Coordinates of N, CA and C in Angstrom, one line a residue:
X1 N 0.8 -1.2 0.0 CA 0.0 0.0 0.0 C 0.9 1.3 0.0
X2 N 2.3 1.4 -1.0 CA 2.5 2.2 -1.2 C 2.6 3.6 -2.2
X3 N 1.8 2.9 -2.8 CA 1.1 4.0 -3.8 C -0.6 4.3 -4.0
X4 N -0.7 5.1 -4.4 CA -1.7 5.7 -4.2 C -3.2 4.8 -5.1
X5 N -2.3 4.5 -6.2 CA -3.0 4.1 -7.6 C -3.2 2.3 -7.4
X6 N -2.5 2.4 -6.3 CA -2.4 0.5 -6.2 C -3.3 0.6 -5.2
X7 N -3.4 1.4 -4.4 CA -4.8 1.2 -2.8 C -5.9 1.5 -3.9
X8 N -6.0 2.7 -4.9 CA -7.2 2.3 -5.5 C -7.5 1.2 -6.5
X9 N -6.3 0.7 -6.9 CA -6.6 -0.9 -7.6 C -7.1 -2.1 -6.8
X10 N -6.5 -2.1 -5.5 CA -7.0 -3.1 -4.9 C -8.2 -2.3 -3.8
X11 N -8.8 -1.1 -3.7 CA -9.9 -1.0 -3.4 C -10.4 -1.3 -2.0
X12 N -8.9 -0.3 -1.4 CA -8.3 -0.1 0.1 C -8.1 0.7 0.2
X13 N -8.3 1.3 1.6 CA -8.2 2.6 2.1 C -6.6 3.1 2.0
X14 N -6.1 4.6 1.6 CA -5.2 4.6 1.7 C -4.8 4.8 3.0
X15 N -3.1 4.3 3.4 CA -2.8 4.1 4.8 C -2.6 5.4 5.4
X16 N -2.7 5.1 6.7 CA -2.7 6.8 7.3 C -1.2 6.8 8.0
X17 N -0.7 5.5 8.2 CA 0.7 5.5 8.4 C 1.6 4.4 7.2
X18 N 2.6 4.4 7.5 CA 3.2 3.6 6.4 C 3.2 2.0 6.9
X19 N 2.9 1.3 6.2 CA 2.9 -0.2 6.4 C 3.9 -1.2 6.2
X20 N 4.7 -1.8 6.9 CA 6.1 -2.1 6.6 C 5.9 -3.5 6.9
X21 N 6.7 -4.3 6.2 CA 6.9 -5.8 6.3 C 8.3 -6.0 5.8
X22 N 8.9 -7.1 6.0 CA 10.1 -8.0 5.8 C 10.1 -8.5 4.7
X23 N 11.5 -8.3 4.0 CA 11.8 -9.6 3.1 C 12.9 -10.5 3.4
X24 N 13.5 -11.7 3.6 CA 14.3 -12.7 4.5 C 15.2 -12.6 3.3
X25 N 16.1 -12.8 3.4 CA 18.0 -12.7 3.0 C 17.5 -13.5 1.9
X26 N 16.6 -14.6 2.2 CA 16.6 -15.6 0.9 C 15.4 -15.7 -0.6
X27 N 15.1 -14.7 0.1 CA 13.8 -13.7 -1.2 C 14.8 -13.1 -2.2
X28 N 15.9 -12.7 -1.8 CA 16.5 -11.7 -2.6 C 17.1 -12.3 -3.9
X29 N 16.8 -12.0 -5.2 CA 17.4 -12.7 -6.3 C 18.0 -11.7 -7.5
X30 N 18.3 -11.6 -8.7 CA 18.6 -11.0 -9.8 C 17.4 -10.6 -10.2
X31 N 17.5 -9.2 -11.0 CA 16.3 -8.9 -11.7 C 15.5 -9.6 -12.8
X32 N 16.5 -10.9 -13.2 CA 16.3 -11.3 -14.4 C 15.8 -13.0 -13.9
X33 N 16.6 -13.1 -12.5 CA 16.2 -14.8 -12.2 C 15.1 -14.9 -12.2
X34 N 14.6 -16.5 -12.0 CA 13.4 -17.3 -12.2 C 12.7 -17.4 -10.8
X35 N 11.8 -16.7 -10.7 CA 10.8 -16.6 -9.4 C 10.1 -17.8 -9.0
X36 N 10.4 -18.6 -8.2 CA 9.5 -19.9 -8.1 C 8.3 -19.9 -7.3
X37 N 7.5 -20.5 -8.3 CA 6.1 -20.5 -7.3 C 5.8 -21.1 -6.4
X38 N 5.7 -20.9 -5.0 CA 5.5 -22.3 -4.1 C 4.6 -23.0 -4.9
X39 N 4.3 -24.0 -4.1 CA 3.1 -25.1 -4.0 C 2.4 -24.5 -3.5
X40 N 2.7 -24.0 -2.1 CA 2.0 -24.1 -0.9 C 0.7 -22.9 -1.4
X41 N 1.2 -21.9 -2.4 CA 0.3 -21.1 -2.6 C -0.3 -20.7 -3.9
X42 N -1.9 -20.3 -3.6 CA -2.5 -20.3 -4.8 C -2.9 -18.8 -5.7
X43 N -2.1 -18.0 -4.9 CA -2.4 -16.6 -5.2 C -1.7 -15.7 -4.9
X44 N -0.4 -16.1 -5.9 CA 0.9 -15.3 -6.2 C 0.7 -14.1 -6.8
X45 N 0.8 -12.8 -6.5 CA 0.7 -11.5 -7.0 C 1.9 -10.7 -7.0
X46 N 2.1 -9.6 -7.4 CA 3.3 -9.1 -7.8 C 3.3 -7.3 -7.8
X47 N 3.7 -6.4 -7.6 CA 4.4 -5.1 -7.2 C 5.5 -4.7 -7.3
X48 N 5.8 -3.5 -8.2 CA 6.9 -2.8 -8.3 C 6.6 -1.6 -7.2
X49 N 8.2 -1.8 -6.6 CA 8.3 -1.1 -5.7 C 9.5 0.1 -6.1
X50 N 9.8 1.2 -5.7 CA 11.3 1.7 -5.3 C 12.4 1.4 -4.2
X51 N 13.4 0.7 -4.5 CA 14.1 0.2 -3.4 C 15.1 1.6 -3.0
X52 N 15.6 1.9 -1.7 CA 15.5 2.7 -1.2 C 16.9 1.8 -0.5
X53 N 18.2 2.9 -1.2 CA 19.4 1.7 -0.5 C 19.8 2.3 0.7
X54 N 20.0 2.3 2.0 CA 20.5 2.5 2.8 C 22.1 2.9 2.7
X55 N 22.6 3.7 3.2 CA 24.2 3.8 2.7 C 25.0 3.9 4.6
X56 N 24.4 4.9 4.9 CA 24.6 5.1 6.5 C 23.5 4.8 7.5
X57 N 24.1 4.3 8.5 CA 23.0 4.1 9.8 C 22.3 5.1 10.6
X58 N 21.1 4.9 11.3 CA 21.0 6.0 12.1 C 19.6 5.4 13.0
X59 N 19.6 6.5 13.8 CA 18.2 6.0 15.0 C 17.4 7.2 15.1
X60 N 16.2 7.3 15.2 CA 15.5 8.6 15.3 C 15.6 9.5 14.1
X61 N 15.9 9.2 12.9 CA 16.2 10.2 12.0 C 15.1 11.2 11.7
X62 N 15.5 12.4 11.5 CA 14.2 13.2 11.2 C 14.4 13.4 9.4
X63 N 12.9 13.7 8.8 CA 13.3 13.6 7.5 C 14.3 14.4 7.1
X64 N 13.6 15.7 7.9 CA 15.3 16.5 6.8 C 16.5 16.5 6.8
X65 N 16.5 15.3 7.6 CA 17.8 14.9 7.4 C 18.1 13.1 6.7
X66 N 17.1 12.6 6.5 CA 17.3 11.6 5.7 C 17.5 11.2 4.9
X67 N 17.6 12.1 3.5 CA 18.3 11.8 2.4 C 20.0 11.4 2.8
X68 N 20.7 11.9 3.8 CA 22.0 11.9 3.9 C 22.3 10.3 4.1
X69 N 21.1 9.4 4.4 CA 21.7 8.5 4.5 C 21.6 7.1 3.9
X70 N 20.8 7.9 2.9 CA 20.7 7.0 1.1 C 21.7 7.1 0.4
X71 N 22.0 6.0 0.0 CA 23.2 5.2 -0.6 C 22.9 5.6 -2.4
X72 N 21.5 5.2 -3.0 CA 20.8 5.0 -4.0 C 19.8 4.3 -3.8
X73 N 19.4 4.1 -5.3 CA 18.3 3.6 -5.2 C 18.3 2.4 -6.4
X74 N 17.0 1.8 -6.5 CA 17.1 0.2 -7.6 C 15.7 0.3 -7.5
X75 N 15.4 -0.8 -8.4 CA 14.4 -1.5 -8.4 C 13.7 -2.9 -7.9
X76 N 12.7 -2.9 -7.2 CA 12.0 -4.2 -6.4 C 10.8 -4.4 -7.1
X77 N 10.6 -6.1 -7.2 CA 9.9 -7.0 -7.9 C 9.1 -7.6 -6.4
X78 N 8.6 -6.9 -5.8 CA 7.6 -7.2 -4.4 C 6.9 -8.1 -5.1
X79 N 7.0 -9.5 -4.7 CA 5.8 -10.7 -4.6 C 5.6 -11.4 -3.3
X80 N 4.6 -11.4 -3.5 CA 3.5 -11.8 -2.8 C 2.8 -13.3 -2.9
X81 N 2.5 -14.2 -1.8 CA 1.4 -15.2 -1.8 C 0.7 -14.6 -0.6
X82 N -1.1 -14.3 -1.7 CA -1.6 -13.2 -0.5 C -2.6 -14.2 0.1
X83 N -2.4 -15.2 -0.2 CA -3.4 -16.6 0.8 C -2.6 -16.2 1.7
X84 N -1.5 -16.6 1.6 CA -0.5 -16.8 3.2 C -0.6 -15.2 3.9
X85 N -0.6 -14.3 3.2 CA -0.5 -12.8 3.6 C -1.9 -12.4 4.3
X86 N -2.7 -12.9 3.9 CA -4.1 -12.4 3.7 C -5.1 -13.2 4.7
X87 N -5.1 -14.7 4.2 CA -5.9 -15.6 5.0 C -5.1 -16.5 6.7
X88 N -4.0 -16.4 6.2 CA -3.5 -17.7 7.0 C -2.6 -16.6 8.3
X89 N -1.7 -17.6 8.8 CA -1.0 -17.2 9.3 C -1.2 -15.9 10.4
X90 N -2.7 -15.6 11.0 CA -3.0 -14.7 11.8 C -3.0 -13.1 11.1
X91 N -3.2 -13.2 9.9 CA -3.1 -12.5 8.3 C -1.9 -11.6 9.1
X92 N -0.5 -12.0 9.2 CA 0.3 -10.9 9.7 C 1.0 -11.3 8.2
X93 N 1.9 -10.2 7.5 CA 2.1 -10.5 6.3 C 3.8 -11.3 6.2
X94 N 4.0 -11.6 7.1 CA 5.8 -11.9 6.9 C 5.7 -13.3 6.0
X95 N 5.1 -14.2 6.3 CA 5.0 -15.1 5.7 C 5.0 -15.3 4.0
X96 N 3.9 -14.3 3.6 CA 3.4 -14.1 2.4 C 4.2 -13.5 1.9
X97 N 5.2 -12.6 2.3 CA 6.3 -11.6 1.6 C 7.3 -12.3 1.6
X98 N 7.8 -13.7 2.4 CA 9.5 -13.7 2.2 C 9.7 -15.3 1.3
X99 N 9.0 -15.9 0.5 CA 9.1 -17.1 0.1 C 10.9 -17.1 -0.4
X100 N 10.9 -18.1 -1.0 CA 12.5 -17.4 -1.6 C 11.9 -16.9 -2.9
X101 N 12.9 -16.3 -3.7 CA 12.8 -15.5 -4.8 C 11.5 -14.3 -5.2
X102 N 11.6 -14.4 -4.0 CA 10.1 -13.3 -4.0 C 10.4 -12.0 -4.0
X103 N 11.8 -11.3 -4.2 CA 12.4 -10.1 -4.0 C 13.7 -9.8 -5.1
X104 N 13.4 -10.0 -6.4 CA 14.4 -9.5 -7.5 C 14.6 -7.8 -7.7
X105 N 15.7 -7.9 -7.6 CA 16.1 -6.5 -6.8 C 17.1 -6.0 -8.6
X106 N 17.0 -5.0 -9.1 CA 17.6 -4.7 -9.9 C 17.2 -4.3 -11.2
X107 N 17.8 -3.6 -12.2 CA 19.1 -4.4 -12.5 C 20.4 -3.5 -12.1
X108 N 20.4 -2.4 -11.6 CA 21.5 -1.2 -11.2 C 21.2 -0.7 -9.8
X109 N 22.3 -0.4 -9.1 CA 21.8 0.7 -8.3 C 22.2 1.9 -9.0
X110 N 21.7 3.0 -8.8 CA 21.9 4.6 -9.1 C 21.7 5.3 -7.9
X111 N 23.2 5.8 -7.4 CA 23.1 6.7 -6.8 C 22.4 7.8 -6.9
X112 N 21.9 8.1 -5.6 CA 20.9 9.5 -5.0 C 21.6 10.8 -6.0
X113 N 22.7 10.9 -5.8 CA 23.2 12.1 -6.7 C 23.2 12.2 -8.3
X114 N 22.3 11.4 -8.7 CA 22.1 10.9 -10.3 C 20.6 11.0 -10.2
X115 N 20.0 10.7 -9.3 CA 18.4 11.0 -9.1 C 18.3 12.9 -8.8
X116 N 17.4 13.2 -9.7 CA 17.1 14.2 -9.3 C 16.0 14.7 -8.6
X117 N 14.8 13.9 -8.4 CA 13.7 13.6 -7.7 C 13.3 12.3 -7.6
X118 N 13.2 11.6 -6.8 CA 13.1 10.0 -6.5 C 11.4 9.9 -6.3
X119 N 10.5 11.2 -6.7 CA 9.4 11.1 -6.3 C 9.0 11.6 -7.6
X120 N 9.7 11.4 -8.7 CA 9.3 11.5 -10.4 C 9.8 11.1 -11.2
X121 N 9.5 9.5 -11.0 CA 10.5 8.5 -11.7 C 9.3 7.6 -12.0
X122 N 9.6 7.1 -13.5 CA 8.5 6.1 -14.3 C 8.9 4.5 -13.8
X123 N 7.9 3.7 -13.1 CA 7.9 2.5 -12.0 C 7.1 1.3 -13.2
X124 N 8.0 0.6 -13.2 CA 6.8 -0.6 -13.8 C 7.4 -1.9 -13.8
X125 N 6.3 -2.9 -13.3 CA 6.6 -4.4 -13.4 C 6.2 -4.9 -14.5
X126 N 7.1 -6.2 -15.1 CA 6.9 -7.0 -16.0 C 7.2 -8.4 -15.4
X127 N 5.8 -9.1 -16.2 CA 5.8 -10.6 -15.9 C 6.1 -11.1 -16.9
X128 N 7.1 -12.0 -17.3 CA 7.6 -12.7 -18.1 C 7.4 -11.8 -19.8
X129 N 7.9 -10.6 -19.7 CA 8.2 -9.7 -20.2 C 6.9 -8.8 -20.7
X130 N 5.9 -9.3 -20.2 CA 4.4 -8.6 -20.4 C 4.4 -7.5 -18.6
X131 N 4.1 -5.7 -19.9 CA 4.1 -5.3 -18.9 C 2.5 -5.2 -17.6
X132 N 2.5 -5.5 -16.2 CA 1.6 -5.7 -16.0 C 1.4 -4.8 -14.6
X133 N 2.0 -3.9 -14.6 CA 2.0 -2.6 -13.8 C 2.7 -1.5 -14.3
X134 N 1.9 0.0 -14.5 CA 2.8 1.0 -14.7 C 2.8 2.2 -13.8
X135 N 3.3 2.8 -13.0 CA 3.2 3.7 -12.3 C 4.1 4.6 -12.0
X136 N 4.5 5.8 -11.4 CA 4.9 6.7 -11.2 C 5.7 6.7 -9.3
X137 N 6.6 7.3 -9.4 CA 6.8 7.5 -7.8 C 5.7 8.6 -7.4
X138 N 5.3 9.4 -8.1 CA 4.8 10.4 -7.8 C 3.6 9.8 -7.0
X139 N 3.3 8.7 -7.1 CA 2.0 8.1 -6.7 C 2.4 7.6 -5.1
X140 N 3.5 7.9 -4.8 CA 3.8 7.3 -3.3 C 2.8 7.7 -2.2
X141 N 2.2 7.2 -1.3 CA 1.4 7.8 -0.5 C 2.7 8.5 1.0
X142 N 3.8 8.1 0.8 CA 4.8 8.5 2.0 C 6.2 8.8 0.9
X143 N 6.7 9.9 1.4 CA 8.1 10.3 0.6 C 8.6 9.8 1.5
X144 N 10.2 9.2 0.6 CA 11.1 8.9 0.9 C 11.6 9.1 2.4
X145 N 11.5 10.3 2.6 CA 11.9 10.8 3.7 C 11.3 10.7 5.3
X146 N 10.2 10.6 5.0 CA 8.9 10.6 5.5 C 9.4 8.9 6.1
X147 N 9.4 8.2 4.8 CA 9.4 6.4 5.7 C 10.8 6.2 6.1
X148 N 11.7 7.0 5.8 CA 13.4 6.7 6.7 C 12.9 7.2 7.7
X149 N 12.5 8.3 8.5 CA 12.5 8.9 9.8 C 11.5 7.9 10.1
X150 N 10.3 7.6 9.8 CA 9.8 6.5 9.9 C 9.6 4.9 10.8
X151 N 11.0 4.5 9.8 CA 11.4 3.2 9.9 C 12.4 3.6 11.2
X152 N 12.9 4.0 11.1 CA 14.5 4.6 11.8 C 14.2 4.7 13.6
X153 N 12.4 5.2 13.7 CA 12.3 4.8 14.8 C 12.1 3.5 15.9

């Protein structure tokens, strides 16, 4: 529920705070590898995200000071099994977010100082090269800055 155009796609309230979940070390793949489908689930869905690289650490950050501690940025292939996210598992979403290969990250990072607005950049997922999301950062419902001081707490 990071964008504005996806809470009205799936026909949810937009969040009034930012909604954060986990991806496990073993989700993480190439932009190009082969995503495997569990078994276990029957309702694998998919989301382009902006990944958001971390470069320095910090605790309490306030936004305006948050960009200082982006590294760059990439692209995330957010998948999803929303049985497991949704129905099962006391619907808490960790499960549903970390299968392996559920987080193809890439294919560059680009440094923050190459971005000139990270909140006006053209976002889109492809499934086996059909594009099947297109969106905008501009549609973020939290800037950048907003979810590092955020998270940071």
């Amino acid at each position: 529920m990071n964008y504005a155009d996806h809470c009205k796609e799936q026909n949810v309230p937009v969040p009034k705070e930012p909604i954060i979940f986990s991806k496990f070390g073993s989700s993480i793949v190439g932009p190009y590898d082969e995503i495997i489908l569990p078994p276990e689930s029957q309702e694998v869905d998919w989301e382009v995200e902006l990944a958001v690289v971390i470069g320095k650490t910090g605790k309490h950050i306030k936004a305006t000071d948050a960009m200082a501690h982006v590294a760059g940025f990439t692209v995330a292939h957010d998948v999803s099994a929303r049985d497991w996210q949704m129905k099962r598992n006391g619907k808490q979403w960790l499960l549903g977010k970390t299968f392996d290969t559920f987080c193809p990250l890439g294919p560059a990072l680009v440094t923050k100082d190459s971005v000139a607005d990270p909140h006006n950049l053209k976002i889109c997922c492809r499934v086996n090269g059909e594009v099947v999301q297109s969106s905008s950062t501009k549609q973020m419902v939290f800037r950048t800055e907003v979810l590092i001081a955020w998270v940071s707490r």
